[in-house]
Short mmCIF file of C-alpha atoms and ligand atoms in Angstrom, two decimals:
data_model
loop_
_atom_site.label_atom_id
_atom_site.label_comp_id
_atom_site.label_asym_id
_atom_site.label_seq_id
_atom_site.Cartn_x
_atom_site.Cartn_y
_atom_site.Cartn_z
CA MET Y 1 -34.19 21.01 17.74
CA THR Y 2 -30.49 20.71 18.30
CA LYS Y 3 -27.72 23.15 17.39
CA ALA Y 4 -25.31 21.68 14.88
CA LEU Y 5 -22.41 22.73 12.66
CA ILE Y 6 -23.40 22.23 9.04
CA VAL Y 7 -22.00 22.96 5.60
CA THR Y 8 -24.45 23.33 2.73
CA ALA Y 9 -22.15 22.88 -0.30
CA SER Y 10 -18.61 21.90 -1.22
CA GLY Y 11 -16.39 24.92 -0.52
CA GLY Y 12 -19.03 26.50 1.73
CA LYS Y 13 -18.36 27.95 5.17
CA PRO Y 14 -19.38 25.86 8.19
CA GLN Y 15 -22.21 27.49 10.14
CA VAL Y 16 -24.13 26.78 13.32
CA THR Y 17 -27.81 26.14 12.70
CA ASP Y 18 -30.82 24.34 14.18
CA VAL Y 19 -31.39 20.77 13.06
CA VAL Y 20 -34.40 18.57 13.81
CA LEU Y 21 -33.24 15.08 14.82
CA PRO Y 22 -35.24 12.00 13.83
CA PRO Y 23 -37.04 10.01 16.55
CA VAL Y 24 -34.95 7.28 18.18
CA GLY Y 25 -35.80 4.00 16.45
CA PRO Y 26 -35.21 0.38 17.47
CA GLY Y 27 -31.48 -0.31 17.74
CA GLU Y 28 -30.68 3.40 18.09
CA VAL Y 29 -29.71 5.75 20.89
CA ARG Y 30 -29.81 9.51 21.38
CA VAL Y 31 -26.60 10.91 22.81
CA ARG Y 32 -26.06 14.35 24.33
CA VAL Y 33 -22.63 15.30 23.03
CA ARG Y 34 -20.29 16.66 25.72
CA ALA Y 35 -17.22 17.25 23.55
CA ALA Y 36 -16.35 16.93 19.85
CA GLY Y 37 -13.01 17.41 18.09
CA VAL Y 38 -12.46 19.02 14.69
CA CYS Y 39 -10.59 16.52 12.51
CA HIS Y 40 -9.04 17.02 9.08
CA SER Y 41 -11.56 14.58 7.58
CA ASP Y 42 -14.27 17.14 8.51
CA LEU Y 43 -12.27 19.82 6.72
CA SER Y 44 -11.96 17.49 3.71
CA MET Y 45 -15.79 17.32 3.59
CA VAL Y 46 -15.90 21.12 3.55
CA ASN Y 47 -13.10 22.01 1.13
CA GLY Y 48 -13.86 19.54 -1.67
CA THR Y 49 -11.10 16.96 -0.99
CA LEU Y 50 -13.97 14.51 -0.36
CA SER Y 51 -17.41 14.60 -1.99
CA PRO Y 52 -20.13 13.85 0.57
CA SER Y 53 -23.83 14.75 0.20
CA TYR Y 54 -25.01 18.16 1.46
CA PRO Y 55 -26.35 19.75 3.59
CA LEU Y 56 -24.01 17.90 5.93
CA VAL Y 57 -23.74 17.95 9.72
CA LEU Y 58 -19.99 17.92 10.43
CA GLY Y 59 -18.13 16.01 13.17
CA HIS Y 60 -17.22 12.40 13.89
CA GLU Y 61 -14.84 12.55 16.89
CA ALA Y 62 -16.98 12.88 20.01
CA ALA Y 63 -18.02 11.70 23.44
CA GLY Y 64 -21.24 12.16 25.34
CA VAL Y 65 -23.98 10.68 27.49
CA VAL Y 66 -26.84 8.42 26.40
CA VAL Y 67 -30.11 10.27 27.01
CA GLU Y 68 -32.54 7.91 25.25
CA VAL Y 69 -32.43 4.25 24.22
CA GLY Y 70 -34.65 3.18 21.33
CA PRO Y 71 -37.67 0.93 21.80
CA ASP Y 72 -37.31 -2.84 21.49
CA ALA Y 73 -36.87 -4.09 17.96
CA PRO Y 74 -39.68 -6.26 16.58
CA THR Y 75 -39.11 -9.91 17.45
CA GLY Y 76 -37.04 -11.85 14.95
CA SER Y 77 -34.26 -9.30 14.71
CA GLU Y 78 -32.39 -10.58 17.78
CA ALA Y 79 -29.17 -10.95 15.82
CA GLY Y 80 -29.30 -7.38 14.53
CA PRO Y 81 -28.02 -4.19 16.06
CA ALA Y 82 -30.89 -4.14 18.58
CA ARG Y 83 -28.86 -6.73 20.48
CA ALA Y 84 -26.58 -3.93 21.64
CA ASP Y 85 -29.42 -2.09 23.43
CA ARG Y 86 -29.12 -4.36 26.40
CA ARG Y 87 -25.65 -3.14 27.24
CA LEU Y 88 -26.69 0.53 27.14
CA ALA Y 89 -28.72 2.59 29.57
CA VAL Y 90 -29.63 6.25 29.93
CA GLY Y 91 -26.76 7.98 31.71
CA ASP Y 92 -24.00 5.84 30.19
CA HIS Y 93 -20.93 7.79 29.12
CA VAL Y 94 -19.89 6.82 25.61
CA VAL Y 95 -17.40 7.50 22.82
CA LEU Y 96 -18.83 7.58 19.29
CA ASN Y 97 -17.49 5.09 16.74
CA TRP Y 98 -17.61 6.22 13.09
CA ALA Y 99 -17.05 2.73 11.70
CA PRO Y 100 -19.37 0.45 13.67
CA PRO Y 101 -18.80 -3.10 12.42
CA CYS Y 102 -21.80 -5.24 11.43
CA ARG Y 103 -20.07 -8.39 12.83
CA GLU Y 104 -21.58 -10.42 9.98
CA CYS Y 105 -19.77 -9.57 6.72
CA TRP Y 106 -16.67 -11.33 5.40
CA HIS Y 107 -14.21 -8.80 6.90
CA CYS Y 108 -15.95 -8.78 10.28
CA THR Y 109 -15.92 -12.56 10.50
CA HIS Y 110 -12.27 -12.69 9.40
CA GLY Y 111 -10.85 -10.44 12.10
CA GLU Y 112 -10.89 -7.17 10.13
CA PRO Y 113 -13.85 -5.23 11.58
CA TRP Y 114 -12.27 -1.91 10.50
CA LEU Y 115 -12.84 -2.98 6.88
CA CYS Y 116 -16.53 -3.84 7.51
CA ALA Y 117 -18.53 -3.83 4.29
CA GLU Y 118 -21.08 -1.52 5.94
CA GLY Y 119 -18.43 1.06 6.81
CA GLY Y 120 -17.74 4.05 4.59
CA ARG Y 121 -21.05 3.70 2.73
CA PRO Y 122 -22.90 6.95 2.27
CA SER Y 123 -25.58 6.79 4.93
CA ALA Y 124 -29.19 7.79 4.38
CA PRO Y 125 -30.09 11.35 5.39
CA ARG Y 126 -30.77 11.65 9.10
CA GLY Y 127 -32.73 14.60 10.47
CA ARG Y 128 -33.66 17.81 8.68
CA LEU Y 129 -33.15 21.54 8.67
CA ALA Y 130 -35.85 23.86 10.00
CA SER Y 131 -36.80 24.40 6.32
CA GLY Y 132 -37.60 20.68 6.06
CA GLU Y 133 -34.62 19.82 3.85
CA PRO Y 134 -33.11 16.43 4.89
CA THR Y 135 -29.59 16.56 6.38
CA HIS Y 136 -26.72 14.11 5.90
CA VAL Y 137 -24.32 13.31 8.73
CA THR Y 138 -20.53 12.97 8.56
CA LEU Y 139 -19.40 9.33 8.77
CA GLY Y 140 -22.82 8.29 10.06
CA LEU Y 141 -22.50 10.55 13.13
CA GLY Y 142 -22.69 14.31 12.55
CA ALA Y 143 -21.21 14.84 15.98
CA LEU Y 144 -20.49 18.58 15.98
CA ALA Y 145 -23.99 18.95 17.41
CA GLU Y 146 -25.60 19.19 20.82
CA GLU Y 147 -27.25 15.81 20.27
CA VAL Y 148 -27.04 12.91 17.81
CA VAL Y 149 -29.26 9.92 17.05
CA VAL Y 150 -27.04 6.99 16.06
CA PRO Y 151 -27.14 3.17 15.88
CA SER Y 152 -26.48 1.74 19.32
CA HIS Y 153 -23.49 -0.22 17.98
CA ALA Y 154 -21.91 3.14 17.08
CA VAL Y 155 -21.30 3.99 20.74
CA VAL Y 156 -18.81 2.43 23.12
CA PRO Y 157 -19.28 2.86 26.89
CA VAL Y 158 -16.36 4.39 28.80
CA PRO Y 159 -15.93 5.28 32.48
CA ALA Y 160 -17.77 8.47 33.51
CA GLU Y 161 -14.58 9.83 35.14
CA LEU Y 162 -12.84 10.18 31.77
CA PRO Y 163 -12.67 13.91 30.88
CA ALA Y 164 -15.02 14.57 27.95
CA ASP Y 165 -12.45 16.38 25.77
CA VAL Y 166 -9.98 13.51 26.00
CA ALA Y 167 -12.74 10.93 25.53
CA ALA Y 168 -13.77 12.66 22.30
CA LEU Y 169 -10.26 12.40 20.85
CA LEU Y 170 -10.14 8.67 21.59
CA GLY Y 171 -12.91 8.21 19.00
CA CYS Y 172 -10.83 9.25 15.97
CA ALA Y 173 -7.32 10.72 16.29
CA VAL Y 174 -6.13 8.58 19.18
CA LEU Y 175 -7.64 5.23 18.17
CA THR Y 176 -6.33 5.81 14.64
CA ALA Y 177 -2.84 6.78 15.80
CA THR Y 178 -2.33 4.15 18.50
CA GLY Y 179 -3.69 1.47 16.18
CA ALA Y 180 -1.45 2.58 13.32
CA VAL Y 181 1.62 2.35 15.57
CA ASN Y 182 0.80 -0.81 17.51
CA ARG Y 183 -1.31 -2.80 15.07
CA THR Y 184 -0.76 -1.76 11.45
CA ALA Y 185 2.94 -0.85 11.72
CA ALA Y 186 3.60 -2.99 14.84
CA VAL Y 187 6.42 -0.69 15.97
CA ARG Y 188 8.84 -2.49 18.29
CA SER Y 189 10.93 -1.14 21.13
CA GLY Y 190 14.20 0.40 19.92
CA GLN Y 191 12.99 1.13 16.39
CA SER Y 192 13.07 4.50 14.65
CA VAL Y 193 9.83 6.16 13.53
CA VAL Y 194 9.29 9.23 11.38
CA VAL Y 195 5.82 10.81 11.50
CA ILE Y 196 4.87 13.18 8.67
CA GLY Y 197 2.07 15.72 9.24
CA LEU Y 198 1.66 16.85 12.83
CA GLY Y 199 -2.02 17.67 13.34
CA GLY Y 200 -4.03 15.87 16.01
CA VAL Y 201 -3.48 12.52 14.28
CA GLY Y 202 0.28 12.95 13.76
CA LEU Y 203 0.88 14.25 17.28
CA ALA Y 204 -1.09 11.32 18.72
CA THR Y 205 1.10 9.07 16.56
CA LEU Y 206 4.24 10.59 18.13
CA ILE Y 207 2.79 9.91 21.61
CA ALA Y 208 1.99 6.30 20.63
CA ALA Y 209 5.40 5.72 19.03
CA ARG Y 210 7.17 6.91 22.15
CA ALA Y 211 4.91 4.74 24.31
CA ALA Y 212 5.77 1.74 22.09
CA GLY Y 213 9.43 2.25 23.04
CA ALA Y 214 10.65 3.71 19.77
CA ASP Y 215 14.13 5.16 20.12
CA ALA Y 216 14.27 7.90 17.53
CA VAL Y 217 10.88 9.54 17.03
CA ILE Y 218 11.12 12.16 14.30
CA GLY Y 219 8.27 14.59 13.68
CA VAL Y 220 7.99 16.27 10.27
CA ASP Y 221 5.76 19.18 9.32
CA LEU Y 222 5.62 22.10 6.91
CA SER Y 223 5.23 24.50 9.78
CA GLU Y 224 8.04 25.42 12.17
CA ALA Y 225 5.28 26.24 14.69
CA LYS Y 226 4.76 22.48 15.13
CA ARG Y 227 8.25 21.98 16.60
CA ASP Y 228 7.28 22.67 20.23
CA LEU Y 229 4.08 20.63 19.91
CA ALA Y 230 6.10 17.73 18.47
CA LEU Y 231 8.64 17.81 21.29
CA ALA Y 232 5.84 18.04 23.88
CA ALA Y 233 4.27 14.92 22.29
CA GLY Y 234 7.52 12.99 22.73
CA ALA Y 235 9.40 13.54 19.46
CA THR Y 236 13.16 13.26 19.84
CA HIS Y 237 13.69 15.38 16.71
CA PHE Y 238 11.73 17.78 14.53
CA VAL Y 239 12.51 18.19 10.82
CA LEU Y 240 10.89 20.68 8.46
CA SER Y 241 9.12 19.11 5.49
CA GLU Y 242 11.50 20.09 2.68
CA ASP Y 243 13.01 18.19 -0.25
CA THR Y 244 15.98 17.37 1.98
CA MET Y 245 13.83 15.78 4.72
CA PRO Y 246 14.50 12.12 3.73
CA LYS Y 247 18.25 12.83 3.71
CA THR Y 248 18.05 14.49 7.14
CA VAL Y 249 16.12 11.48 8.47
CA ARG Y 250 18.76 9.10 7.08
CA GLY Y 251 21.37 11.19 8.91
CA LEU Y 252 19.46 10.69 12.17
CA THR Y 253 19.10 6.91 11.64
CA GLY Y 254 22.60 5.58 11.02
CA GLY Y 255 22.53 6.59 7.36
CA ARG Y 256 19.84 3.96 6.59
CA GLY Y 257 16.50 5.68 6.96
CA ALA Y 258 13.79 5.07 9.55
CA ASP Y 259 12.41 1.60 10.34
CA HIS Y 260 8.93 3.10 10.04
CA ALA Y 261 7.41 6.13 8.39
CA ILE Y 262 3.84 6.98 9.34
CA GLU Y 263 2.15 9.42 6.98
CA CYS Y 264 -0.52 11.60 8.63
CA ALA Y 265 -1.04 14.38 6.07
CA GLY Y 266 -3.00 12.54 3.37
CA ARG Y 267 -1.04 13.67 0.32
CA ALA Y 268 0.82 11.91 -2.50
CA THR Y 269 3.90 14.09 -1.93
CA THR Y 270 4.13 13.12 1.73
CA ILE Y 271 3.57 9.42 0.96
CA ASN Y 272 6.45 9.70 -1.48
CA ALA Y 273 8.61 11.49 1.11
CA ALA Y 274 7.69 8.81 3.67
CA TRP Y 275 8.89 6.16 1.22
CA ARG Y 276 12.24 7.89 0.73
CA ALA Y 277 12.75 8.49 4.47
CA THR Y 278 12.41 4.75 5.23
CA ARG Y 279 15.28 2.22 5.25
CA ARG Y 280 15.60 -0.80 2.96
CA GLY Y 281 13.15 -3.36 4.30
CA GLY Y 282 11.30 -0.67 6.27
CA GLN Y 283 7.58 0.08 6.39
CA VAL Y 284 5.46 3.01 5.30
CA THR Y 285 2.06 3.24 6.97
CA VAL Y 286 -0.42 5.65 5.40
CA VAL Y 287 -2.87 7.10 7.91
CA GLY Y 288 -3.86 10.30 6.09
CA MET Y 289 -6.92 10.18 3.86
CA GLY Y 290 -6.01 11.86 0.58
CA ALA Y 291 -7.88 12.82 -2.57
CA ARG Y 292 -8.89 10.32 -5.28
CA ASP Y 293 -6.91 12.07 -8.03
CA ASP Y 294 -3.70 12.70 -6.03
CA LEU Y 295 -1.43 10.02 -7.54
CA VAL Y 296 1.70 8.57 -5.92
CA SER Y 297 4.59 7.81 -8.26
CA LEU Y 298 7.21 5.23 -7.23
CA SER Y 299 10.04 3.67 -9.26
CA ALA Y 300 9.37 0.02 -10.16
CA LEU Y 301 13.05 -0.79 -9.64
CA ASP Y 302 13.09 1.01 -6.29
CA ILE Y 303 10.00 -0.88 -5.12
CA PHE Y 304 11.87 -4.13 -5.81
CA HIS Y 305 15.28 -3.07 -4.63
CA SER Y 306 14.24 -1.26 -1.44
CA ALA Y 307 12.08 -4.20 -0.24
CA ARG Y 308 9.88 -1.73 1.64
CA THR Y 309 6.29 -2.40 2.69
CA LEU Y 310 3.56 0.14 1.95
CA ARG Y 311 0.34 -0.28 3.93
CA SER Y 312 -2.58 1.86 4.87
CA SER Y 313 -4.15 1.96 8.28
CA VAL Y 314 -7.94 2.39 8.30
CA TYR Y 315 -9.17 3.43 11.79
CA GLY Y 316 -5.88 2.08 13.17
CA SER Y 317 -6.73 -1.52 12.16
CA SER Y 318 -8.65 -1.43 15.43
CA ASP Y 319 -11.84 -2.79 16.89
CA PRO Y 320 -13.32 0.18 18.76
CA ASP Y 321 -15.51 -2.02 21.01
CA ARG Y 322 -12.39 -3.78 22.24
CA ASP Y 323 -9.79 -1.01 22.01
CA LEU Y 324 -11.57 2.17 23.18
CA PRO Y 325 -12.07 0.85 26.76
CA THR Y 326 -8.37 -0.12 26.84
CA LEU Y 327 -7.35 3.38 25.76
CA ALA Y 328 -9.72 4.91 28.33
CA ALA Y 329 -8.05 2.79 31.03
CA ALA Y 330 -4.59 3.91 29.87
CA VAL Y 331 -5.65 7.57 30.13
CA HIS Y 332 -7.10 6.89 33.57
CA ASP Y 333 -3.96 5.20 34.96
CA GLY Y 334 -1.76 7.97 33.57
CA SER Y 335 0.16 5.82 31.08
CA LEU Y 336 -1.38 7.70 28.13
CA ASP Y 337 -1.09 11.49 28.44
CA LEU Y 338 -3.09 13.16 25.69
CA SER Y 339 -2.89 16.71 27.04
CA PRO Y 340 -0.41 17.88 24.34
CA LEU Y 341 -3.06 17.22 21.69
CA ILE Y 342 -5.63 19.83 22.72
CA THR Y 343 -4.65 23.40 21.87
CA ASP Y 344 -8.13 24.98 21.82
CA ARG Y 345 -11.28 24.36 23.85
CA ILE Y 346 -14.12 26.30 22.27
CA PRO Y 347 -17.91 26.70 22.18
CA LEU Y 348 -19.77 25.47 19.07
CA GLU Y 349 -20.12 29.07 17.81
CA GLU Y 350 -16.32 29.24 17.39
CA ALA Y 351 -16.03 25.96 15.48
CA PRO Y 352 -15.92 27.71 12.06
CA ASP Y 353 -12.71 29.46 13.21
CA ALA Y 354 -11.24 26.06 14.12
CA PHE Y 355 -11.71 25.00 10.48
CA THR Y 356 -9.87 28.13 9.35
CA ARG Y 357 -7.01 27.43 11.79
CA MET Y 358 -6.78 23.83 10.59
CA SER Y 359 -6.69 24.83 6.92
CA ARG Y 360 -3.70 27.05 7.78
CA GLY Y 361 -1.96 24.15 9.60
CA GLU Y 362 -2.17 25.94 12.95
CA GLY Y 363 -2.44 24.31 16.38
CA ALA Y 364 -3.30 20.71 17.21
CA ARG Y 365 -6.86 19.70 18.09
CA SER Y 366 -9.65 22.17 18.68
CA VAL Y 367 -12.30 20.53 20.85
CA VAL Y 368 -15.82 21.92 21.06
CA LEU Y 369 -17.22 21.70 24.59
CA PHE Y 370 -21.01 21.71 24.89
N1 APR E 1 4.57 17.95 4.70
C1 APR E 1 4.46 17.85 6.04
N2 APR E 1 3.37 18.18 6.74
C2 APR E 1 2.31 18.60 6.04
C3 APR E 1 2.31 18.70 4.64
C4 APR E 1 3.52 18.36 3.96
N3 APR E 1 3.61 18.45 2.65
N4 APR E 1 1.10 19.14 4.25
C5 APR E 1 0.37 19.31 5.35
N5 APR E 1 1.09 18.99 6.44
C6 APR E 1 0.73 19.07 7.84
C7 APR E 1 -0.02 20.34 8.21
O1 APR E 1 0.86 21.43 8.43
C8 APR E 1 -0.70 19.90 9.50
O2 APR E 1 0.12 20.16 10.65
O3 APR E 1 -0.15 18.01 8.16
C9 APR E 1 -0.86 18.39 9.34
C10 APR E 1 -2.30 17.92 9.19
O4 APR E 1 -2.92 18.19 10.40
P1 APR E 1 -4.49 18.43 10.54
O5 APR E 1 -4.96 19.30 9.43
O6 APR E 1 -4.74 18.84 11.94
O7 APR E 1 -5.08 16.95 10.24
P2 APR E 1 -5.44 15.71 11.22
O8 APR E 1 -6.80 15.90 11.77
O9 APR E 1 -4.31 15.43 12.12
O10 APR E 1 -5.58 14.55 10.12
C11 APR E 1 -4.47 14.11 9.37
O11 APR E 1 -5.44 11.98 8.91
O12 APR E 1 -7.56 11.27 9.44
C12 APR E 1 -6.75 11.74 8.42
O13 APR E 1 -8.22 12.92 6.91
C13 APR E 1 -7.24 13.06 7.92
O14 APR E 1 -5.72 13.17 6.08
C14 APR E 1 -5.98 13.66 7.39
C15 APR E 1 -4.90 13.15 8.32
ZN1 ZN E 2 -11.26 11.88 12.05
#
């Protein structure tokens, strides 16, 4: 039995309950979770923005310690995930990866592991409730739980000295944000960047933009309460998300608009605002995961005339196996300070309140400590 945060139906309230984990099979590990963040994608699985299968164990941004490594795979499957077992041992500190690449599909073999054909597929149920009903797990992890059983290629070893709360955030918000800035958008020193939507992902994006040497770093949110958080994360300006926001941003960027807009709210209206806040020839990078039926409307003439680029950034266009250890090293040497991101450290029992706070747009990351 392990305690886990589950939701039983779309629109339901998250609740802590006992879950029975499956035995650890070949190519799998059992991880004792030390810390797990509450991310907006978890909220989207609760409030109906996304349509996963239920009952669902929430959570996909976490760090922990390997407590069991699965038995050897039957011979003949050397090339499969069981390969990874050899690099893992009980006691290893790890960050969970919600998009483990298969390393064999077209995208994986063409340098785009974040678009792996295996990723994003609804996974088979894993574990069950005390009643016997099978449980599904968020993004293949279900990490708002004391323990998880996951494929061994879904964990990335990190140094044991890394604080667990920070390590957890590396696994989603920080990898996504730093990758969006440095890989997808490729922000250069001296450029201007506007970041729309200042939750954990947007604030991490401000930190990454500043670290990339951006000159003007403009944070935008609906809530005035995000101003201080934005400035603490390195924003040079904060602008309220109103109809006039693109005009205000143009005023702050020589009348042209920002070189880059990075959208971290996951809405058509904010993608549209990002477009209008960007200069001719500029780039809009969509990080937020919106709803299927939320349509963006852009003028065909403006698309041509403005010569802007619109891209999305899935998991920061990153390779977690390569990039998580680099981020861990940057935290360790002090060059990446993630402390402004964590506004609440809570026990699992208080996680439902963190979902309420997030749906009101309050705070930055809440991190559950186990
Ligand atoms: N204009 C500006 N900001 C907005 C708007 C808007 N119209 N609507 C919402 N926001 C702000 C909220 O006030 C909040 O501060 O966006 C922020 C979203 O923050 P969180 O809910 O904490 O979300 P986060 O976990 O950071 O994720 C952001 O990235 O990974 C995806 O699915 C995730 O789409 C989500 C996005
Ligand atoms: Zn996430």
